[in-house]
Amino acid sequence: MIFKLLLIYFSINTISAVPLKFRDGVSVVPYIVNGTDAKIEEFPFIVSLIYIYNETLSWHTCGGSILNEYWILTAAHCIYDEEPESYAIEYATTHVTETPGSFKTRQVEKLIWHEDYDEANLNDDIGLMKVRSHLDINLFDFKIRLPVRDAYFATGIPAVLAGWGRIGTGMPISTILQKVDLQIYNQYDCAQIHQPGWLLYNNICAGVPGGGKGQCNGDSGGPLMSLGVQVGIVSWSIKPCTVAPYPGVFTSVAPYVDWIAENSGLNFQLGMFLHSV
């Protein structure tokens, strides 16, 4: 599996020895650019998803966010058609060690990807992971907040993205958590920029008008935050990473609040924002 982020190649160079899939001439590879170092206090809910190849080889593959002491929210393409034994999560740290077994690491027990997830167009690109043993955290401080069902976020609203992805096309992933300030593009406005038919009803986008800031390989599954809640899950972007004028594409979280509750068994308190209880 490794990474699966949707990207268009504008050059003949590949970025790493990462397996590729293709859709209509578009490469699908598993993928912050021009970000700054983040503190865990800013994103206490973020986790690194570690892919375990064997007993001696593992690596960071995607991001995720903590829903409660057992459940993690991520992208379907990060876990699709894989076994739980192949994954661990690292949490409560800004550094990725890629060595499962440390105090802040938990093995994954269960993987759930959306039943309508489409690997060809990344529709319904949302998934859940359940860890074997509870996370040693203060849930009040560490769990993510979700938007209310079907909440709408208008173009121009400030957002922030965090992750350990590549710092640029052809560059290594960051071993220190990065953050970058972006702005939201609603589905309609983003669809006017991207290729016709590529944006789906359940997508939301984020970037900057001039390009140069946003997601890259390894940021998949990670959280896009706005107004104190997670509004998106990193899904795909055009390559080279952050090339203008294309904003990065995310799975919008708001349409999936019920799906998250149904599949995780979590209850949510209704209010301006949703909190798992």
Tab-separated table of N, CA and C in Angstrom, residues 7-125:
chain	number	residue	atom	x	y	z
A	7	LEU	N	-2.143	12.494	-7.847
A	7	LEU	CA	-1.294	13.564	-8.321
A	7	LEU	C	-1.162	13.512	-9.836
A	8	ILE	N	-1.002	14.671	-10.481
A	8	ILE	CA	-0.717	14.698	-11.913
A	8	ILE	C	0.762	14.986	-12.106
A	9	TYR	N	1.409	14.254	-13.012
A	9	TYR	CA	2.816	14.473	-13.287
A	9	TYR	C	2.964	15.527	-14.388
A	10	PHE	N	3.692	16.613	-14.070
A	10	PHE	CA	3.995	17.622	-15.069
A	10	PHE	C	5.416	17.443	-15.604
A	11	SER	N	6.139	16.457	-15.066
A	11	SER	CA	7.478	16.164	-15.556
A	11	SER	C	7.618	14.659	-15.628
A	12	ILE	N	8.738	14.165	-16.188
A	12	ILE	CA	8.918	12.728	-16.347
A	12	ILE	C	9.602	12.107	-15.138
A	13	ASN	N	9.962	12.923	-14.161
A	13	ASN	CA	10.691	12.417	-13.013
A	13	ASN	C	9.746	11.840	-11.980
A	14	THR	N	10.108	10.675	-11.434
A	14	THR	CA	9.366	10.140	-10.294
A	14	THR	C	10.033	10.640	-9.027
A	15	ILE	N	9.287	10.595	-7.913
A	15	ILE	CA	9.813	11.217	-6.705
A	15	ILE	C	10.480	10.235	-5.759
A	16	SER	N	10.153	8.973	-5.864
A	16	SER	CA	10.758	7.985	-4.972
A	16	SER	C	10.417	6.612	-5.492
A	17	ALA	N	10.914	5.606	-4.801
A	17	ALA	CA	10.603	4.240	-5.207
A	17	ALA	C	9.293	3.805	-4.608
A	18	VAL	N	8.238	4.600	-4.856
A	18	VAL	CA	6.908	4.337	-4.326
A	18	VAL	C	6.059	3.704	-5.407
A	19	PRO	N	5.359	2.596	-5.108
A	19	PRO	CA	4.512	1.969	-6.108
A	19	PRO	C	3.468	2.942	-6.632
A	20	LEU	N	3.173	2.881	-7.931
A	20	LEU	CA	2.220	3.779	-8.550
A	20	LEU	C	1.006	3.035	-9.056
A	21	LYS	N	-0.133	3.719	-9.039
A	21	LYS	CA	-1.314	3.256	-9.736
A	21	LYS	C	-1.699	4.371	-10.692
A	22	PHE	N	-2.552	4.066	-11.661
A	22	PHE	CA	-2.883	5.076	-12.644
A	22	PHE	C	-4.378	5.159	-12.901
A	23	ARG	N	-4.844	6.359	-13.197
A	23	ARG	CA	-6.220	6.598	-13.597
A	23	ARG	C	-6.197	7.640	-14.698
A	24	ASP	N	-6.520	7.236	-15.910
A	24	ASP	CA	-6.566	8.154	-17.040
A	24	ASP	C	-5.277	8.957	-17.180
A	25	GLY	N	-4.146	8.254	-17.065
A	25	GLY	CA	-2.875	8.920	-17.216
A	25	GLY	C	-2.400	9.662	-15.993
A	26	VAL	N	-3.132	9.539	-14.906
A	26	VAL	CA	-2.779	10.222	-13.661
A	26	VAL	C	-2.186	9.227	-12.695
A	27	SER	N	-1.072	9.582	-12.089
A	27	SER	CA	-0.431	8.672	-11.154
A	27	SER	C	-1.079	8.794	-9.784
A	28	VAL	N	-1.234	7.681	-9.112
A	28	VAL	CA	-1.766	7.653	-7.752
A	28	VAL	C	-0.657	7.141	-6.851
A	29	VAL	N	-0.111	8.042	-6.035
A	29	VAL	CA	0.956	7.632	-5.139
A	29	VAL	C	0.584	8.020	-3.739
A	30	PRO	N	1.067	7.233	-2.824
A	30	PRO	CA	0.763	7.482	-1.458
A	30	PRO	C	1.388	8.805	-1.017
A	31	TYR	N	0.888	10.737	-0.738
A	31	TYR	CA	1.594	11.997	-0.442
A	31	TYR	C	0.995	12.610	0.815
A	32	ILE	N	4.537	18.965	4.615
A	32	ILE	CA	3.764	20.170	4.135
A	32	ILE	C	4.780	20.976	3.407
A	33	VAL	N	4.287	21.594	2.449
A	33	VAL	CA	5.260	22.336	1.679
A	33	VAL	C	5.265	23.766	2.192
A	34	ASN	N	6.491	24.304	2.473
A	34	ASN	CA	6.671	25.658	2.995
A	34	ASN	C	5.942	25.866	4.323
A	35	GLY	N	5.965	24.831	5.161
A	35	GLY	CA	5.391	24.943	6.491
A	35	GLY	C	6.452	25.310	7.514
A	36	THR	N	6.061	25.328	8.774
A	36	THR	CA	6.978	25.599	9.872
A	36	THR	C	6.788	24.524	10.939
A	37	ASP	N	7.777	24.368	11.808
A	37	ASP	CA	7.697	23.370	12.872
A	37	ASP	C	6.499	23.648	13.777
A	38	ALA	N	5.793	22.592	14.128
A	38	ALA	CA	4.609	22.717	14.981
A	38	ALA	C	4.896	22.150	16.367
A	39	LYS	N	4.140	22.602	17.340
A	39	LYS	CA	4.216	22.079	18.700
A	39	LYS	C	3.055	21.123	18.917
A	40	ILE	N	3.271	20.085	19.707
A	40	ILE	CA	2.215	19.104	19.942
A	40	ILE	C	1.022	19.748	20.644
A	41	GLU	N	1.269	20.814	21.402
A	41	GLU	CA	0.163	21.501	22.067
A	41	GLU	C	-0.798	22.136	21.059
A	42	GLU	N	-0.296	22.410	19.859
A	42	GLU	CA	-1.155	22.982	18.822
A	42	GLU	C	-2.022	21.923	18.151
A	43	PHE	N	-1.498	20.712	18.047
A	43	PHE	CA	-2.211	19.624	17.372
A	43	PHE	C	-2.108	18.338	18.199
A	44	PRO	N	-2.613	18.348	19.427
A	44	PRO	CA	-2.443	17.177	20.305
A	44	PRO	C	-3.170	15.935	19.800
A	45	PHE	N	-4.090	16.123	18.888
A	45	PHE	CA	-4.920	15.029	18.369
A	45	PHE	C	-4.304	14.328	17.166
A	46	ILE	N	-3.198	14.816	16.639
A	46	ILE	CA	-2.646	14.257	15.402
A	46	ILE	C	-1.825	13.001	15.693
A	47	VAL	N	-1.889	12.034	14.782
A	47	VAL	CA	-1.096	10.813	14.909
A	47	VAL	C	-0.383	10.535	13.589
A	48	SER	N	0.713	9.814	13.701
A	48	SER	CA	1.426	9.299	12.531
A	48	SER	C	1.059	7.838	12.356
A	49	LEU	N	0.639	7.475	11.161
A	49	LEU	CA	0.320	6.086	10.846
A	49	LEU	C	1.587	5.420	10.314
A	50	ILE	N	2.044	4.394	11.021
A	50	ILE	CA	3.274	3.688	10.673
A	50	ILE	C	2.932	2.388	9.960
A	51	TYR	N	3.510	2.206	8.774
A	51	TYR	CA	3.325	0.957	8.035
A	51	TYR	C	4.457	-0.003	8.414
A	52	ILE	N	4.086	-1.192	8.874
A	52	ILE	CA	5.070	-2.177	9.340
A	52	ILE	C	5.286	-3.208	8.237
A	53	TYR	N	6.443	-3.130	7.585
A	53	TYR	CA	6.751	-4.066	6.509
A	53	TYR	C	7.211	-5.408	7.058
A	54	ASN	N	8.084	-5.354	8.047
A	54	ASN	CA	8.524	-6.561	8.744
A	54	ASN	C	9.047	-6.141	10.114
A	55	GLU	N	9.708	-7.049	10.820
A	55	GLU	CA	10.149	-6.764	12.178
A	55	GLU	C	11.219	-5.690	12.247
A	56	THR	N	11.935	-5.466	11.158
A	56	THR	CA	13.026	-4.500	11.180
A	56	THR	C	12.803	-3.286	10.293
A	57	LEU	N	11.722	-3.283	9.502
A	57	LEU	CA	11.508	-2.193	8.560
A	57	LEU	C	10.093	-1.649	8.685
A	58	SER	N	9.963	-0.361	8.963
A	58	SER	CA	8.670	0.317	9.034
A	58	SER	C	8.883	1.780	8.688
A	59	TRP	N	7.787	2.482	8.356
A	59	TRP	CA	7.928	3.881	7.972
A	59	TRP	C	6.603	4.620	8.134
A	60	HIS	N	6.721	5.957	8.268
A	60	HIS	CA	5.531	6.817	8.290
A	60	HIS	C	4.867	6.771	6.928
A	61	THR	N	3.541	6.593	6.922
A	61	THR	CA	2.836	6.528	5.654
A	61	THR	C	1.721	7.548	5.521
A	62	CYS	N	1.028	7.875	6.622
A	62	CYS	CA	-0.114	8.785	6.573
A	62	CYS	C	-0.285	9.461	7.929
A	63	GLY	N	-1.208	10.396	7.965
A	63	GLY	CA	-1.596	11.027	9.214
A	63	GLY	C	-2.967	10.561	9.647
A	64	GLY	N	-3.390	11.014	10.808
A	64	GLY	CA	-4.713	10.698	11.323
A	64	GLY	C	-5.004	11.589	12.509
A	65	SER	N	-6.215	11.508	13.041
A	65	SER	CA	-6.593	12.333	14.182
A	65	SER	C	-7.380	11.508	15.187
A	66	ILE	N	-7.185	11.827	16.457
A	66	ILE	CA	-7.764	11.064	17.564
A	66	ILE	C	-9.221	11.462	17.786
A	67	LEU	N	-10.120	10.471	17.736
A	67	LEU	CA	-11.527	10.680	18.055
A	67	LEU	C	-11.807	10.408	19.529
A	68	ASN	N	-11.222	9.349	20.047
A	68	ASN	CA	-11.258	9.065	21.482
A	68	ASN	C	-10.073	8.149	21.798
A	69	GLU	N	-10.068	7.504	22.964
A	69	GLU	CA	-8.876	6.745	23.361
A	69	GLU	C	-8.654	5.469	22.563
A	70	TYR	N	-9.594	5.120	21.664
A	70	TYR	CA	-9.424	3.923	20.845
A	70	TYR	C	-9.511	4.179	19.334
A	71	TRP	N	-10.175	5.229	18.923
A	71	TRP	CA	-10.485	5.413	17.510
A	71	TRP	C	-9.733	6.575	16.868
A	72	ILE	N	-9.252	6.323	15.643
A	72	ILE	CA	-8.485	7.288	14.863
A	72	ILE	C	-9.192	7.503	13.527
A	73	LEU	N	-9.283	8.761	13.102
A	73	LEU	CA	-9.877	9.123	11.816
A	73	LEU	C	-8.768	9.327	10.790
A	74	THR	N	-8.926	8.766	9.593
A	74	THR	CA	-7.915	8.901	8.550
A	74	THR	C	-8.586	8.795	7.183
A	75	ALA	N	-7.786	8.671	6.132
A	75	ALA	CA	-8.314	8.513	4.779
A	75	ALA	C	-8.422	7.037	4.432
A	76	ALA	N	-9.430	6.689	3.650
A	76	ALA	CA	-9.595	5.290	3.234
A	76	ALA	C	-8.403	4.812	2.433
A	77	HIS	N	-7.838	5.679	1.580
A	77	HIS	CA	-6.753	5.212	0.715
A	77	HIS	C	-5.481	4.884	1.492
A	78	CYS	N	-5.422	5.325	2.754
A	78	CYS	CA	-4.259	4.995	3.591
A	78	CYS	C	-4.303	3.556	4.100
A	79	ILE	N	-5.488	2.978	4.178
A	79	ILE	CA	-5.639	1.666	4.821
A	79	ILE	C	-6.366	0.648	3.966
A	80	TYR	N	-6.826	1.060	2.798
A	80	TYR	CA	-7.690	0.213	1.972
A	80	TYR	C	-7.036	-1.122	1.625
A	81	ASP	N	-7.804	-2.197	1.832
A	81	ASP	CA	-7.402	-3.545	1.445
A	81	ASP	C	-6.140	-4.016	2.162
A	82	GLU	N	-5.899	-3.489	3.348
A	82	GLU	CA	-4.744	-3.893	4.142
A	82	GLU	C	-5.209	-4.600	5.413
A	83	GLU	N	-4.267	-5.188	6.140
A	83	GLU	CA	-4.548	-5.881	7.391
A	83	GLU	C	-4.128	-5.013	8.577
A	84	PRO	N	-4.877	-5.057	9.682
A	84	PRO	CA	-4.537	-4.233	10.849
A	84	PRO	C	-3.119	-4.476	11.364
A	85	GLU	N	-2.657	-5.731	11.240
A	85	GLU	CA	-1.327	-6.072	11.746
A	85	GLU	C	-0.211	-5.296	11.046
A	86	SER	N	-0.524	-4.696	9.920
A	86	SER	CA	0.488	-3.949	9.163
A	86	SER	C	0.667	-2.523	9.665
A	87	TYR	N	-0.091	-2.121	10.692
A	87	TYR	CA	-0.072	-0.732	11.112
A	87	TYR	C	0.099	-0.557	12.610
A	88	ALA	N	0.734	0.564	12.951
A	88	ALA	CA	0.769	1.082	14.309
A	88	ALA	C	0.577	2.586	14.198
A	89	ILE	N	0.189	3.213	15.297
A	89	ILE	CA	0.107	4.680	15.288
A	89	ILE	C	1.034	5.228	16.359
A	90	GLU	N	1.601	6.365	16.058
A	90	GLU	CA	2.455	7.070	17.015
A	90	GLU	C	1.743	8.370	17.368
A	91	TYR	N	1.685	8.700	18.648
A	91	TYR	CA	0.879	9.841	19.068
A	91	TYR	C	1.575	10.623	20.172
A	92	ALA	N	1.017	11.813	20.470
A	92	ALA	CA	1.529	12.680	21.544
A	92	ALA	C	2.978	13.084	21.318
A	93	THR	N	3.359	13.235	20.067
A	93	THR	CA	4.717	13.654	19.743
A	93	THR	C	4.733	14.374	18.407
A	94	THR	N	5.694	15.271	18.228
A	94	THR	CA	5.866	15.945	16.935
A	94	THR	C	6.927	15.245	16.097
A	95	HIS	N	7.628	14.274	16.680
A	95	HIS	CA	8.680	13.552	15.966
A	95	HIS	C	8.194	12.146	15.607
A	96	VAL	N	8.503	11.720	14.412
A	96	VAL	CA	8.184	10.346	14.040
A	96	VAL	C	9.454	9.513	14.125
A	97	THR	N	9.369	8.429	14.905
A	97	THR	CA	10.537	7.573	15.077
A	97	THR	C	10.514	6.388	14.126
A	98	GLU	N	9.300	6.047	13.630
A	98	GLU	CA	9.128	4.922	12.730
A	98	GLU	C	9.630	3.612	13.356
A	99	THR	N	9.555	3.560	14.697
A	99	THR	CA	9.969	2.358	15.412
A	99	THR	C	8.866	1.938	16.365
A	100	PRO	N	7.859	1.180	15.875
A	100	PRO	CA	6.753	0.753	16.735
A	100	PRO	C	7.246	0.044	17.980
A	101	GLY	N	6.619	0.347	19.117
A	101	GLY	CA	7.006	-0.287	20.372
A	101	GLY	C	7.376	0.716	21.433
A	102	SER	N	7.499	1.988	21.059
A	102	SER	CA	7.806	3.010	22.048
A	102	SER	C	6.572	3.295	22.898
A	103	PHE	N	6.755	4.088	23.950
A	103	PHE	CA	5.671	4.370	24.894
A	103	PHE	C	4.474	4.999	24.197
A	104	LYS	N	4.725	5.869	23.231
A	104	LYS	CA	3.660	6.593	22.566
A	104	LYS	C	3.243	5.918	21.259
A	105	THR	N	3.327	4.609	21.209
A	105	THR	CA	2.923	3.856	20.026
A	105	THR	C	1.865	2.829	20.417
A	106	ARG	N	0.906	2.630	19.530
A	106	ARG	CA	-0.110	1.608	19.747
A	106	ARG	C	-0.301	0.805	18.463
A	107	GLN	N	-0.446	-0.508	18.608
A	107	GLN	CA	-0.740	-1.352	17.465
A	107	GLN	C	-2.211	-1.183	17.071
A	108	VAL	N	-2.473	-1.313	15.782
A	108	VAL	CA	-3.837	-1.185	15.281
A	108	VAL	C	-4.530	-2.544	15.328
A	109	GLU	N	-5.784	-2.542	15.778
A	109	GLU	CA	-6.552	-3.769	15.922
A	109	GLU	C	-7.589	-3.942	14.812
A	110	LYS	N	-8.118	-2.814	14.315
A	110	LYS	CA	-9.220	-2.896	13.344
A	110	LYS	C	-9.137	-1.750	12.354
A	111	LEU	N	-9.391	-2.059	11.081
A	111	LEU	CA	-9.441	-1.054	10.024
A	111	LEU	C	-10.835	-1.036	9.421
A	112	ILE	N	-11.374	0.174	9.214
A	112	ILE	CA	-12.668	0.326	8.548
A	112	ILE	C	-12.528	1.413	7.488
A	113	TRP	N	-12.794	1.064	6.241
A	113	TRP	CA	-12.860	2.092	5.196
A	113	TRP	C	-14.299	2.180	4.719
A	114	HIS	N	-14.665	3.328	4.197
A	114	HIS	CA	-16.053	3.543	3.784
A	114	HIS	C	-16.477	2.476	2.789
A	115	GLU	N	-17.666	1.963	2.975
A	115	GLU	CA	-18.140	0.859	2.142
A	115	GLU	C	-18.281	1.246	0.668
A	116	ASP	N	-18.401	2.538	0.374
A	116	ASP	CA	-18.515	2.996	-1.009
A	116	ASP	C	-17.222	3.634	-1.521
A	117	TYR	N	-16.141	3.442	-0.775
A	117	TYR	CA	-14.862	4.000	-1.230
A	117	TYR	C	-14.512	3.483	-2.618
A	118	ASP	N	-14.120	4.408	-3.497
A	118	ASP	CA	-13.787	4.074	-4.876
A	118	ASP	C	-12.312	4.387	-5.101
A	119	GLU	N	-11.523	3.353	-5.287
A	119	GLU	CA	-10.086	3.535	-5.451
A	119	GLU	C	-9.747	4.286	-6.734
A	120	ALA	N	-10.653	4.265	-7.712
A	120	ALA	CA	-10.394	4.914	-8.993
A	120	ALA	C	-10.504	6.435	-8.904
A	121	ASN	N	-11.516	6.930	-8.177
A	121	ASN	CA	-11.691	8.390	-8.110
A	121	ASN	C	-11.618	8.943	-6.688
A	122	LEU	N	-11.284	8.088	-5.741
A	122	LEU	CA	-11.137	8.466	-4.328
A	122	LEU	C	-12.421	9.048	-3.739
A	123	ASN	N	-13.562	8.584	-4.247
A	123	ASN	CA	-14.832	8.969	-3.646
A	123	ASN	C	-14.979	8.302	-2.277
A	124	ASP	N	-15.597	9.011	-1.328
A	124	ASP	CA	-15.774	8.498	0.036
A	124	ASP	C	-14.442	8.072	0.643
A	125	ASP	N	-13.461	8.943	0.531
A	125	ASP	CA	-12.097	8.660	0.994
A	125	ASP	C	-11.978	8.957	2.487
